[in-house]
Each structure stands twice: as C-alpha cells, then as structure tokens.
C-alpha cells in the first residue's frame, strides 16, 4: 500500500490533490493519470468529451485509476480537466459526478493575507459553505480555518459521513482548508471531520454556518442567503438622514421564544413570520421605535436566553429559516421599527461541536485558562489578540448589518472583556504588560470593531452593556474612547430601582439615589435600561419589586416609568414589564398575567 493511499484511508492526507485527480507526466506532457477514490463503487468510467474510458481498480479499498496517452484522445487539444465519472454501485444504481479534485485553488492570495492580518472584513463571502458554480459546474465551496490540524474533510449525507471521501486541500501557512464539491445543493447536512496534530478525530459544526439543524442535532446545513427580495428601501434611505443622538429612541427588548407561543401548543415557538404578524402591531401601538432581540444566533438550549452562542453566523432554526428572519426584519422596517440584536463576543460555550479546541488546540480561545476561560459562565473567552479571531468577530458583526439589514448591535458583557480580573480572585488572572488589570487586547479589538462597523454603516446603533465606570465608552475610538454609539446606564438602573423598591416612608432619606445620575448623565450617550437582567434568576418583575399592595405597586410602577421617560437618555424596557406580566425570568414559557390588569395597565403606560 502506498503512503498516499494509507493517508487517504486514515483521513490524514494534508494534500489529497497531489494524489487524486489529474496528474501529467513529467517532464513531457504526453501522458495523463487520473485517479479517484470511490470506496463504495463496483465500477468507474471516465467520461471525456464523447469518449468513455473504463478505469481500473488498483486498490481493493476503492482506488480507480486510468492512464491516457495524448494520442488516445479524440481531440488532442481538449483540456483533460473537463471530465466526469460514471459510477456504478453494487446495488445497481449508477450516477455521474464531477471530480472535486480537478478544480484549482479558488481563494486568492490577497484574501488569505488579509485574513491572517485581521483585515478581511467580509469573511462570510469567503469562508463557510457557499452554493455556487465553478467552471460551469454547480456545487458547494467549503472553506474552514484549522491551521494546526493534520487533515480536514467535509462529511455529510452526500458521502455517507465518510471522512475519507472529501478530504480538503491545505492552503499553506494561511491555515485555511478548501474544497469545492460538485453536485451538492442547498439543505444538505454537513460537518468538518478534523484529524488533529495528535491524531485524534473531531467532528465540528462550521464556524461560518449560515443555518443548522434543529436542536439537539447540530450539523450545519448548506444554505444560500441571497434569494430574499428586500422591500425596505424607504427605511434604508430614511436612516441615512436621521441622527440617532438627537432622535427619540425607545427600545422594546424581548426574547422571541417566550414573548408569545402557539396558543394551541405552548411548547411550540412562533416562527419569525408569525412573530412579525403579532409583535409589530403591538410595538407600534405602544409607540416604541425599535425592538431589541435577545440572541437569535444558534444556541443549544431552549432553557436559556440564548447567550451561549454556538453558531455566530447562523439564525437559530428553532424560530424558522434565514428567509423567515429576513421577512421579520423587512416587515419591521416597512412599519418604521428598527431592529437591534444582542451580540455576544465576550465568550462562547464549550460544547464539543462548537469553536472550542477547534483543531485540537486552543484556536479561538486563549491557551492559558486564566485568560481563556470564564469563571462565571463556564465558557471560553475569545483570543482578541489573534488576528484571525479578531477578524472572525468583526466579520460576524458586519454580517448581521449587511446580510440581514440589522440596524444595531447591543454588545453583551463588555465589562467582562475590559478587565483581566473580572470575577477572578488574586492569583487567578495575569496582569497586562504594564502590570494593570485592563485587557489591552480586548480594548484594541473593541476600538477596531466599532471603527470598521461605523465605516461601513455610519447610521447603525452600536450599544455597550458596560457595568463599570470605564471612561469614554461612547467616545469615538480615534479620540481615545471605545467607539460605541451608546452605553447602558447601569448606575441609573441600580439606583433608581433601589429607590423605588423602598417604602415611601423612607425614601426621603435616599433622594440621592434619584438625583445622583444627573451628575454624570452627559458624560456618555446613555440608554436607560429596565432590561431582562432585572427579572432573571428569581429577581422578580418590576411590579413585584414595588412596595405596598397591588394598587400601590401599580402606582409606583407608573411613577417609575414616568421617571425613566423624563430622565435624559434613550429608553429600553423588557417585554412584559409594560403590561405587568408574570414572566419572572422564566424562558421556557410565554408571557402570562391577569388580562384585566394587563389591559388597564398597558393603556396607562401608552399614555406616558
């Protein structure tokens, strides 16, 4: 058995193109050898122009080979690259396929260089799976970054999940692997079969998958994203002439899976199309200018808000298809409602099919646990100092603004990114190069991120959930700030809720909690959040936080909303709080509440 065949059979060939496909004799090009690996075939023939050449089985494992002299070709000038295989199986089924090992390298050197330099901002056009046509042949082009792997294969329904069949080509020091597989279409399941440097085998979902299987399954699915016909041109033109810092902004924050469900089956989530028909009239009636969706990227658990993202480029399949989400965004825009997404670059989960130890080494995360693992959430932390990882995250943020027409991103858990000692005890963190606690790599990444997003989409809303007093969060990056457009005012939220939760008899001793926020109200571009964070983990709803009997609680809650609306800053309210619903942080059921009190309270709220 040859060394090449052994590597093919063990799924560890670093350059399968050197063995499979077309090979000319050297130094004279008067003979061509064509070789294919078809482990389940009983007979293989080469179809070249009008000629058919039976191929010999040179290895019982499934290697078929043919050597042709130039004089054997009916057209001596015919390029031998344009050929097909006719494959017969023992079952009697036969089919014609194109050889994936006859196509050239398709990712240009400049794109590879920019990726490794952290400057290829629209990576989603190049990486992942793209149904396309190459040399008049339709199929899917796959690319993945796995620099420390011995070999990478594409596995799926189309090859029986056999890692030997479609082994990818390594593009050298870029760490990128590429393969165009003909005759694959949309809605095919696939994964990457990765042979690590130590010889272990990993099966990973595509880091750039545009769509994935419904949980608990986790295979990626081939998908095109350019078929939807957008009708939000008026909204897009209107955005260019608006100025968000002086325009009224009121944001309705919601979790799509628990805002409302199928009334006939409370276990079934609404699709994005169904959500559009119910949510948009509701939000318009209340007068909100934007909706903010808690993470709609793919994540494994229904019993979560969605912040454990396993597919940053994939809309979660639990609410429908990419086109369903495009319809939702488009419908919002046609009704003059902006759409903001929660975006999570601070950490990612340790699920084995996800990004963690992607090629058998710490690739997207830090190698040192003191920088690469989050103690609160049991997740990995992105390595912001690595060019390719920074590029991946920036491209991901740009992807949602570009492909899905999203109007803004609320960046989750910024404080955990800014400080190396966040939630860590002495000895559990590594100081920066100056001996400080600031994460200089994360700060540089955030500035880079915001600069690029505003370069491409200057009218977007970039919002930081930052809970410390880090200076200049909403100050432009070129002036020394982090470059966000807005920052959540967590200080106002904590002080105000503390004040309103007190019995009115004692509030006169705590008026400072109501007035202190004005001391810094104009130091940042603030959003005043009454968000999901105030009801999670049994914290109770805003209504339940108010003192007194039910009548007094409603009166206090109306006063709280009035105080929020009169205070400088944009406004944000979590779903259900406007109607006194009994959510209490539960994500596995829809909003509930006494209808009569919801009705009376919602009307009162809409007057504010």
Coordinates of C-alpha atoms in Angstrom, one line a residue:
X1 CA 0.0 0.0 0.0
X2 CA 1.4 3.4 -1.0
X3 CA 1.9 6.1 1.6
X4 CA -0.6 8.3 -0.2
X5 CA -3.3 5.6 -0.1
X6 CA -2.6 4.9 3.5
X7 CA -3.1 8.6 4.3
X8 CA -6.4 8.7 2.3
X9 CA -7.7 5.7 4.2
X10 CA -6.7 7.1 7.5
X11 CA -8.2 10.6 6.7
X12 CA -4.9 12.3 7.3
X13 CA -3.8 13.4 3.9
X14 CA -2.5 17.0 4.0
X15 CA -2.7 17.4 0.2
X16 CA -5.1 15.0 -1.4
X17 CA -4.8 16.9 -4.7
X18 CA -1.2 15.5 -5.0
X19 CA -2.6 12.0 -5.3
X20 CA -6.2 12.3 -6.6
X21 CA -7.4 14.0 -9.7
X22 CA -5.4 14.7 -12.8
X23 CA -1.6 14.3 -13.0
X24 CA 0.6 15.0 -16.1
X25 CA 3.7 13.1 -16.8
X26 CA 6.9 15.0 -16.4
X27 CA 8.9 16.5 -18.0
X28 CA 6.9 15.9 -21.2
X29 CA 3.1 16.4 -21.0
X30 CA 2.2 13.4 -23.2
X31 CA 0.5 11.2 -20.7
X32 CA -2.1 11.9 -18.0
X33 CA -3.0 9.9 -15.0
X34 CA -6.5 10.3 -13.5
X35 CA -7.2 8.8 -10.1
X36 CA -10.3 8.7 -7.8
X37 CA -11.3 7.2 -4.5
X38 CA -14.7 5.6 -4.6
X39 CA -14.9 3.2 -1.7
X40 CA -18.5 2.0 -2.4
X41 CA -18.3 1.7 -6.2
X42 CA -18.1 -1.6 -8.2
X43 CA -17.2 0.1 -11.5
X44 CA -16.0 3.6 -12.5
X45 CA -15.6 5.0 -16.0
X46 CA -14.2 8.3 -17.2
X47 CA -16.3 10.4 -19.4
X48 CA -14.2 12.8 -21.6
X49 CA -15.9 14.7 -24.4
X50 CA -17.6 11.9 -26.5
X51 CA -15.3 9.2 -25.2
X52 CA -15.8 6.7 -22.3
X53 CA -12.8 5.0 -20.7
X54 CA -13.2 2.3 -18.1
X55 CA -11.0 2.9 -15.1
X56 CA -9.1 0.1 -13.4
X57 CA -9.4 -0.7 -9.7
X58 CA -5.9 -0.5 -8.5
X59 CA -6.6 -1.0 -4.8
X60 CA -9.4 -3.0 -3.2
X61 CA -10.1 -0.1 -0.8
X62 CA -11.6 1.8 -3.7
X63 CA -8.9 3.5 -5.8
X64 CA -9.7 3.6 -9.5
X65 CA -7.1 4.8 -12.0
X66 CA -6.7 5.5 -15.7
X67 CA -3.6 6.4 -17.7
X68 CA -4.2 8.0 -21.0
X69 CA -1.8 8.8 -23.8
X70 CA -2.4 12.1 -25.6
X71 CA -2.9 10.1 -28.8
X72 CA -5.8 8.3 -27.3
X73 CA -7.9 11.5 -27.1
X74 CA -10.3 12.1 -29.9
X75 CA -9.4 15.8 -29.7
X76 CA -5.7 16.1 -28.8
X77 CA -6.2 19.8 -27.9
X78 CA -9.0 19.1 -25.5
X79 CA -8.3 20.1 -21.9
X80 CA -8.3 16.9 -19.8
X81 CA -9.8 18.9 -16.9
X82 CA -13.3 18.8 -18.3
X83 CA -14.4 15.3 -17.4
X84 CA -16.9 13.4 -15.3
X85 CA -17.0 10.0 -13.6
X86 CA -19.8 7.5 -14.2
X87 CA -20.0 5.4 -11.1
X88 CA -21.8 2.1 -10.7
X89 CA -22.6 0.7 -7.3
X90 CA -23.2 -2.9 -6.2
X91 CA -26.9 -2.1 -5.7
X92 CA -27.1 -1.4 -9.5
X93 CA -27.5 2.4 -9.1
X94 CA -25.3 4.5 -11.3
X95 CA -24.7 8.2 -11.4
X96 CA -22.5 10.8 -13.0
X97 CA -20.4 13.2 -10.9
X98 CA -17.7 15.8 -11.4
X99 CA -14.4 15.3 -9.7
X100 CA -13.8 17.7 -6.8
X101 CA -10.1 17.2 -7.3
X102 CA -9.9 18.7 -10.7
X103 CA -10.6 22.3 -9.6
X104 CA -7.9 24.9 -8.9
X105 CA -7.3 26.9 -5.7
X106 CA -10.2 29.4 -5.5
X107 CA -9.2 31.6 -2.5
X108 CA -6.8 34.3 -3.7
X109 CA -3.5 35.0 -2.0
X110 CA -4.6 38.6 -1.1
X111 CA -7.7 37.3 0.7
X112 CA -5.6 34.8 2.6
X113 CA -3.1 37.5 3.5
X114 CA -5.8 39.9 4.7
X115 CA -7.4 37.2 6.8
X116 CA -4.1 36.4 8.6
X117 CA -3.6 40.1 9.0
X118 CA -7.0 40.5 10.6
X119 CA -8.3 42.8 7.8
X120 CA -10.6 40.7 5.6
X121 CA -13.8 42.2 7.0
X122 CA -16.3 40.3 4.8
X123 CA -15.0 36.9 5.6
X124 CA -18.5 35.5 5.3
X125 CA -18.2 35.8 1.5
X126 CA -15.2 33.5 1.5
X127 CA -15.5 31.1 4.4
X128 CA -18.1 28.5 5.3
X129 CA -20.2 26.8 2.7
X130 CA -21.3 28.6 -0.4
X131 CA -23.5 27.0 -3.0
X132 CA -22.1 28.3 -6.3
X133 CA -20.9 27.5 -9.8
X134 CA -17.3 26.9 -10.7
X135 CA -16.2 26.3 -14.3
X136 CA -19.9 25.8 -15.3
X137 CA -20.3 23.1 -12.6
X138 CA -22.7 23.7 -9.7
X139 CA -21.9 22.6 -6.2
X140 CA -20.8 23.9 -2.8
X141 CA -17.5 25.6 -2.0
X142 CA -16.2 24.8 1.6
X143 CA -13.5 26.7 3.5
X144 CA -12.5 26.5 7.1
X145 CA -9.6 27.7 9.3
X146 CA -7.8 24.9 11.1
X147 CA -4.1 25.7 11.0
X148 CA -2.9 23.0 13.4
X149 CA -4.8 20.1 12.0
X150 CA -3.2 17.2 10.1
X151 CA -6.1 16.9 7.7
X152 CA -9.7 18.2 7.3
X153 CA -12.6 16.5 5.4
X154 CA -16.2 17.5 4.6
X155 CA -18.6 14.9 5.8
X156 CA -22.4 14.8 5.2
X157 CA -25.4 12.9 3.8
X158 CA -23.8 13.3 0.4
X159 CA -20.9 11.0 1.2
X160 CA -22.3 8.8 4.0
X161 CA -20.5 10.8 6.6
X162 CA -17.3 9.2 5.4
X163 CA -14.2 11.3 6.2
X164 CA -12.1 9.5 3.5
X165 CA -14.2 10.7 0.5
X166 CA -13.9 14.5 0.5
X167 CA -10.6 15.5 2.1
X168 CA -9.8 19.2 1.7
X169 CA -6.8 21.0 0.3
X170 CA -4.5 22.9 2.7
X171 CA -3.7 26.4 1.6
X172 CA -0.3 26.6 3.2
X173 CA 0.7 28.8 6.1
X174 CA -2.7 30.6 6.0
X175 CA -4.2 27.7 7.9
X176 CA -7.1 27.6 5.6
X177 CA -8.6 24.4 4.1
X178 CA -10.6 24.5 0.9
X179 CA -12.7 22.1 -1.3
X180 CA -15.3 22.6 -4.0
X181 CA -17.6 19.6 -4.1
X182 CA -19.7 19.4 -7.2
X183 CA -23.4 18.3 -7.4
X184 CA -24.2 19.4 -3.8
X185 CA -27.2 21.7 -3.4
X186 CA -29.0 23.6 -0.7
X187 CA -30.3 22.0 2.5
X188 CA -27.6 19.3 2.7
X189 CA -26.3 18.4 6.2
X190 CA -22.5 18.6 6.8
X191 CA -19.8 18.8 9.3
X192 CA -16.0 19.1 9.3
X193 CA -14.1 15.9 10.1
X194 CA -10.8 17.1 11.6
X195 CA -7.7 15.0 12.2
X196 CA -5.7 16.8 14.9
X197 CA -2.0 17.0 15.1
X198 CA -2.1 14.3 17.8
X199 CA -4.1 12.0 15.6
X200 CA -7.5 12.4 17.3
X201 CA -10.6 12.9 15.3
X202 CA -13.1 15.7 15.9
X203 CA -16.4 16.4 14.2
X204 CA -17.2 20.1 14.2
X205 CA -20.0 22.3 13.0
X206 CA -19.0 25.0 10.6
X207 CA -17.9 28.2 12.4
X208 CA -19.4 30.1 9.5
X209 CA -22.6 28.0 9.1
X210 CA -25.5 30.1 7.8
X211 CA -28.0 27.6 9.0
X212 CA -28.0 24.5 11.2
X213 CA -30.1 21.6 12.3
X214 CA -32.8 21.9 14.9
X215 CA -31.6 21.2 18.4
X216 CA -30.5 18.8 19.8
X217 CA -28.9 17.9 16.5
X218 CA -26.1 20.2 15.5
X219 CA -25.0 19.5 11.9
X220 CA -24.5 22.5 9.6
X221 CA -26.8 22.9 6.6
X222 CA -25.8 24.3 3.2
X223 CA -27.7 27.5 2.5
X224 CA -27.8 30.5 0.2
X225 CA -28.6 33.9 1.7
X226 CA -29.1 36.0 -1.4
X227 CA -32.5 34.9 -2.6
X228 CA -34.7 37.1 -0.4
X229 CA -36.2 40.2 -2.1
X230 CA -36.0 43.1 0.3
X231 CA -38.6 45.9 0.3
X232 CA -37.2 48.2 3.0
X233 CA -35.6 50.7 0.6
X234 CA -37.5 53.6 2.1
X235 CA -36.4 52.7 5.6
X236 CA -32.8 52.5 4.5
X237 CA -32.9 55.9 2.8
X238 CA -34.6 57.4 5.9
X239 CA -31.9 56.1 8.2
X240 CA -29.3 58.0 6.2
X241 CA -30.9 61.3 7.0
X242 CA -31.6 60.6 10.7
X243 CA -29.3 61.4 13.6
X244 CA -29.8 58.9 16.4
X245 CA -28.2 61.1 19.1
X246 CA -30.9 63.7 18.8
X247 CA -33.8 61.5 17.7
X248 CA -36.2 59.8 20.1
X249 CA -35.3 56.2 20.7
X250 CA -37.4 53.8 22.8
X251 CA -36.5 50.1 22.7
X252 CA -38.7 47.1 23.4
X253 CA -36.4 44.2 24.5
X254 CA -37.8 40.7 24.0
X255 CA -36.9 37.1 23.9
X256 CA -38.6 35.6 20.8
X257 CA -39.1 32.2 22.4
X258 CA -41.1 33.5 25.4
X259 CA -42.8 36.7 24.2
X260 CA -45.6 34.6 22.8
X261 CA -46.1 31.0 21.7
X262 CA -48.6 29.0 19.7
X263 CA -51.9 29.3 21.7
X264 CA -52.8 25.7 20.8
X265 CA -49.4 24.3 21.7
X266 CA -47.4 26.1 24.3
X267 CA -44.4 24.0 23.6
X268 CA -44.1 25.4 20.0
X269 CA -42.2 28.6 19.4
X270 CA -43.6 31.1 16.9
X271 CA -41.7 31.4 13.7
X272 CA -40.3 34.7 12.8
X273 CA -43.1 35.2 10.2
X274 CA -45.7 34.5 12.9
X275 CA -43.8 36.8 15.3
X276 CA -43.9 39.6 12.8
X277 CA -47.7 39.5 12.4
X278 CA -48.2 39.7 16.2
X279 CA -45.3 41.7 17.5
X280 CA -45.2 44.6 15.0
X281 CA -48.8 45.9 15.6
X282 CA -48.2 45.5 19.4
X283 CA -45.0 47.5 19.3
X284 CA -46.5 50.2 17.0
X285 CA -49.4 50.7 19.3
X286 CA -47.1 51.2 22.3
X287 CA -45.0 53.7 20.4
X288 CA -41.6 52.0 20.5
X289 CA -39.1 52.9 17.8
X290 CA -37.0 49.8 18.0
X291 CA -37.2 46.2 19.1
X292 CA -34.1 44.5 20.6
X293 CA -34.0 40.8 20.2
X294 CA -32.1 38.7 22.7
X295 CA -29.7 36.4 20.8
X296 CA -31.2 34.8 17.8
X297 CA -28.0 33.1 16.8
X298 CA -27.8 29.3 17.1
X299 CA -27.5 28.1 20.6
X300 CA -28.1 24.6 22.2
X301 CA -30.6 25.1 25.0
X302 CA -34.2 26.3 25.0
X303 CA -33.9 26.8 28.7
X304 CA -31.6 29.9 28.2
X305 CA -31.8 33.4 26.9
X306 CA -29.5 32.4 24.0
X307 CA -26.2 33.9 25.2
X308 CA -24.3 30.6 24.8
X309 CA -23.9 31.0 21.1
X310 CA -22.6 28.0 19.1
X311 CA -23.3 29.4 15.6
X312 CA -22.5 33.1 15.4
X313 CA -23.4 33.3 11.7
X314 CA -26.5 31.1 11.9
X315 CA -30.0 32.2 12.7
X316 CA -31.4 29.7 15.2
X317 CA -33.6 27.1 13.4
X318 CA -36.0 26.9 16.4
X319 CA -37.7 30.1 15.0
X320 CA -37.6 29.3 11.3
X321 CA -35.3 29.8 8.4
X322 CA -33.0 32.7 7.4
X323 CA -35.6 33.9 5.0
X324 CA -38.2 33.9 7.8
X325 CA -35.9 36.2 9.8
X326 CA -35.3 38.4 6.8
X327 CA -39.0 38.7 6.4
X328 CA -39.3 39.7 10.1
X329 CA -36.7 42.4 9.8
X330 CA -38.1 43.6 6.5
X331 CA -41.6 43.8 8.0
X332 CA -40.3 45.8 10.9
X333 CA -38.6 48.3 8.6
X334 CA -41.7 48.7 6.5
X335 CA -43.5 49.7 9.7
X336 CA -40.8 52.1 10.7
X337 CA -39.5 49.9 13.5
X338 CA -35.7 49.4 13.8
X339 CA -34.2 46.0 14.8
X340 CA -31.3 45.6 17.3
X341 CA -29.7 42.3 18.1
X342 CA -27.9 41.2 21.2
X343 CA -24.4 40.2 20.1
X344 CA -22.1 38.1 22.2
X345 CA -18.3 38.5 21.5
X346 CA -17.3 38.1 25.2
X347 CA -17.4 34.3 25.4
X348 CA -18.6 31.1 23.7
X349 CA -19.7 27.7 25.1
X350 CA -17.6 24.6 25.5
X351 CA -20.0 22.3 23.5
X352 CA -17.8 19.7 21.7
X353 CA -19.2 20.6 18.3
X354 CA -18.6 24.3 18.6
X355 CA -15.5 26.5 18.4
X356 CA -13.6 25.3 21.4
X357 CA -10.3 23.4 20.7
X358 CA -11.5 23.5 17.1
X359 CA -8.5 21.9 15.5
X360 CA -7.4 20.1 18.7
X361 CA -5.6 23.2 20.0
X362 CA -6.8 26.5 21.6
X363 CA -7.6 28.3 18.4
X364 CA -10.4 30.8 19.0
X365 CA -9.7 30.9 22.7
X366 CA -6.6 31.6 24.9
X367 CA -4.4 28.7 25.8
X368 CA -3.9 29.9 29.4
X369 CA -7.0 29.2 31.4
X370 CA -6.5 32.5 33.3
X371 CA -7.3 34.3 30.1
X372 CA -9.2 31.8 28.1
X373 CA -11.9 30.5 30.5
X374 CA -14.7 32.5 32.1
X375 CA -15.3 31.5 35.8
X376 CA -18.9 32.7 36.0
X377 CA -20.4 31.1 32.9
X378 CA -18.1 28.1 32.4
X379 CA -17.3 29.3 28.8
X380 CA -14.3 30.0 26.7
X381 CA -13.1 33.6 26.1
X382 CA -12.1 34.7 22.6
X383 CA -8.4 35.4 22.0
X384 CA -8.8 39.1 20.9
X385 CA -5.1 39.4 20.3
X386 CA -5.1 36.9 17.5
X387 CA -5.6 38.5 14.1
X388 CA -7.8 35.7 12.7
X389 CA -10.1 35.6 15.8
X390 CA -10.5 39.4 15.8
X391 CA -11.3 39.2 12.1
X392 CA -13.8 36.5 12.7
X393 CA -15.7 38.5 15.2
X394 CA -15.6 41.8 13.3
X395 CA -16.8 40.0 10.2
X396 CA -19.6 38.4 12.2
X397 CA -20.8 41.8 13.5
X398 CA -20.7 43.2 10.0
X399 CA -22.5 40.1 8.6
X400 CA -25.7 40.9 10.6
X401 CA -25.7 44.5 9.5
X402 CA -25.0 43.6 5.9
X403 CA -26.9 40.4 5.1
X404 CA -29.8 40.8 7.5
X405 CA -30.2 44.6 7.4
X406 CA -29.9 44.8 11.2
X407 CA -30.0 48.4 12.5
X408 CA -27.8 47.9 15.5
X409 CA -26.0 45.6 17.9
X410 CA -26.0 45.6 21.7
X411 CA -22.7 44.2 22.7
X412 CA -23.2 41.9 25.7
X413 CA -20.9 41.7 28.8
X414 CA -18.4 44.4 27.7
X415 CA -17.1 44.8 31.3
X416 CA -16.0 41.2 31.3
X417 CA -14.0 41.9 28.2
X418 CA -12.3 45.0 29.5
X419 CA -10.8 43.6 32.7
X420 CA -8.5 40.7 33.1
X421 CA -9.5 40.2 36.8
X422 CA -13.2 40.2 36.1
X423 CA -14.8 37.7 38.6
X424 CA -11.4 36.4 39.5
X425 CA -9.5 36.2 42.8
X426 CA -5.9 37.2 43.3
X427 CA -3.6 34.7 41.5
X428 CA -6.4 33.7 39.0
X429 CA -5.5 36.4 36.4
X430 CA -2.5 37.7 34.5
X431 CA -1.7 41.4 34.5
X432 CA -1.2 43.2 31.2
X433 CA 2.3 44.3 30.0
X434 CA 2.2 47.3 32.2
X435 CA 1.1 45.4 35.3
X436 CA -2.5 46.6 35.1
X437 CA -5.9 44.9 35.1
X438 CA -7.1 46.3 31.8
X439 CA -7.4 43.8 28.9
X440 CA -5.4 45.8 26.3
X441 CA -6.1 43.2 23.5
X442 CA -9.9 43.4 24.1
X443 CA -9.8 47.2 24.2
X444 CA -7.9 47.4 20.9
X445 CA -10.4 44.8 19.4
X446 CA -13.4 46.9 20.5
X447 CA -12.0 50.1 19.0
X448 CA -11.2 48.2 15.8
X449 CA -14.7 46.7 15.7
X450 CA -16.5 49.9 16.2
X451 CA -14.3 51.8 13.7
X452 CA -15.0 49.3 11.0
X453 CA -18.7 49.0 11.7
X454 CA -19.2 52.7 11.5
X455 CA -17.0 52.9 8.4
X456 CA -19.4 50.5 6.6
X457 CA -22.6 51.5 8.4
X458 CA -22.3 55.0 9.9
X459 CA -26.1 55.1 10.7
X460 CA -26.0 51.9 12.8
X461 CA -26.6 51.8 16.6
X462 CA -23.7 50.2 18.5
X463 CA -24.5 49.8 22.2
X464 CA -22.4 48.7 25.0
X465 CA -23.7 46.8 28.1
X466 CA -20.9 48.1 30.3
X467 CA -21.4 47.9 34.0
X468 CA -18.3 49.7 35.3
X469 CA -17.1 53.3 35.1
X470 CA -14.7 52.6 32.3
X471 CA -14.1 56.1 30.7
X472 CA -15.1 57.0 27.1
X473 CA -17.2 54.0 26.2
X474 CA -19.3 56.1 23.8
X475 CA -16.4 58.4 22.8
X476 CA -15.0 57.9 19.3
X477 CA -12.2 55.5 19.0
X478 CA -9.9 58.0 17.2
X479 CA -10.3 60.3 20.2
X480 CA -9.2 57.7 22.8
X481 CA -12.7 56.1 23.5
X482 CA -14.0 52.7 22.8
X483 CA -16.0 53.9 19.9
X484 CA -19.6 52.8 20.8
X485 CA -22.5 55.0 20.0
X486 CA -24.4 54.4 23.3
X487 CA -23.9 52.8 26.7
X488 CA -26.4 51.3 29.0
X489 CA -26.6 53.4 32.2
X490 CA -26.4 50.6 34.8
X491 CA -25.8 53.1 37.6
X492 CA -29.1 54.8 36.9
X493 CA -30.9 51.5 36.8
X494 CA -29.5 50.2 40.1
X495 CA -30.0 53.5 42.0
X496 CA -33.5 54.0 40.6
X497 CA -34.8 50.5 41.3
X498 CA -33.3 50.6 44.8
X499 CA -35.1 53.9 45.4
X500 CA -38.5 52.8 44.1
X501 CA -38.3 49.5 45.9
X502 CA -38.2 51.3 49.3
X503 CA -41.3 52.1 51.3
X504 CA -42.3 55.8 50.5
X505 CA -41.9 56.5 54.2
X506 CA -38.1 56.0 54.0
X507 CA -37.5 57.4 50.5
X508 CA -36.8 60.9 51.9
X509 CA -33.5 59.6 53.3
X510 CA -32.4 58.3 49.9
X511 CA -33.2 61.1 47.4
X512 CA -29.6 61.0 46.3
X513 CA -30.3 57.7 44.5
X514 CA -32.8 59.6 42.4
X515 CA -30.6 62.6 41.6
X516 CA -27.0 61.3 41.5
X517 CA -27.4 60.1 37.9
X518 CA -27.6 63.7 36.8
X519 CA -24.1 64.2 37.9
X520 CA -22.8 62.1 35.0
X521 CA -25.8 62.0 32.7
X522 CA -24.0 63.8 29.9
X523 CA -20.6 62.1 30.2
X524 CA -21.7 59.3 27.8
X525 CA -24.5 58.7 25.3
X526 CA -26.7 56.8 27.7
X527 CA -29.6 54.3 27.3
X528 CA -31.7 53.9 30.4
X529 CA -32.3 50.1 30.7
X530 CA -35.0 48.3 32.5
X531 CA -33.9 45.1 31.0
X532 CA -34.1 41.3 31.3
X533 CA -31.2 41.4 33.8
X534 CA -33.6 42.8 36.4
X535 CA -36.0 39.8 36.3
X536 CA -33.7 36.8 35.8
X537 CA -32.7 34.3 38.4
X538 CA -35.8 34.9 40.6
X539 CA -35.2 38.7 40.9
X540 CA -39.0 39.3 40.4
X541 CA -40.7 41.5 38.0
X542 CA -40.6 45.3 38.3
X543 CA -44.2 45.3 39.6
X544 CA -43.3 42.8 42.3
X545 CA -40.3 45.0 43.4
X546 CA -42.6 47.9 44.2
X547 CA -43.8 48.3 47.8
X548 CA -47.4 48.3 49.1
X549 CA -50.5 46.4 48.0
X550 CA -51.4 45.8 44.4
X551 CA -52.9 49.2 43.8
X552 CA -49.8 50.9 45.3
X553 CA -47.5 48.7 43.3
X554 CA -49.1 49.7 40.0
X555 CA -49.0 53.4 41.1
X556 CA -45.3 53.1 41.9
X557 CA -44.5 51.3 38.7
X558 CA -46.3 54.0 36.6
X559 CA -44.2 56.6 38.5
X560 CA -41.0 54.6 37.8
X561 CA -41.8 54.6 34.0
X562 CA -42.6 58.3 34.2
X563 CA -39.3 58.9 35.9
X564 CA -37.4 56.9 33.2
X565 CA -39.2 58.7 30.4
X566 CA -38.4 62.1 31.8
X567 CA -34.7 61.4 32.5
X568 CA -32.1 62.3 29.9
X569 CA -31.2 59.3 27.8
X570 CA -32.7 56.8 25.4
X571 CA -35.2 54.3 26.8
X572 CA -35.3 50.5 27.0
X573 CA -37.9 48.3 28.5
X574 CA -38.1 44.5 28.8
X575 CA -41.1 42.6 27.4
X576 CA -43.9 42.1 29.8
X577 CA -43.0 44.9 32.2
X578 CA -45.2 47.3 30.3
X579 CA -48.2 45.0 30.9
X580 CA -47.3 43.7 34.4
X581 CA -46.9 40.2 33.0
X582 CA -45.7 37.4 35.3
X583 CA -42.5 36.4 33.5
X584 CA -40.1 36.4 36.4
X585 CA -37.1 35.4 34.3
X586 CA -38.7 32.1 33.0
X587 CA -37.7 31.4 29.4
X588 CA -39.5 28.1 28.8
X589 CA -43.0 29.6 28.7
X590 CA -44.8 32.6 27.2
X591 CA -45.7 35.8 28.9
X592 CA -48.6 35.3 31.4
X593 CA -50.7 37.6 33.5
X594 CA -54.2 38.6 34.5
X595 CA -55.7 40.0 31.3
X596 CA -57.8 42.6 33.0
X597 CA -54.9 44.2 34.9
X598 CA -52.7 43.9 31.8
X599 CA -55.2 45.8 29.8
X600 CA -55.7 48.6 32.2
X601 CA -52.0 49.0 32.9
X602 CA -50.9 48.9 29.2
X603 CA -53.3 51.7 28.4
X604 CA -51.9 53.7 31.3
X605 CA -48.4 53.0 30.1
X606 CA -49.1 54.0 26.5
X607 CA -50.2 57.4 27.6
X608 CA -46.8 58.2 29.1

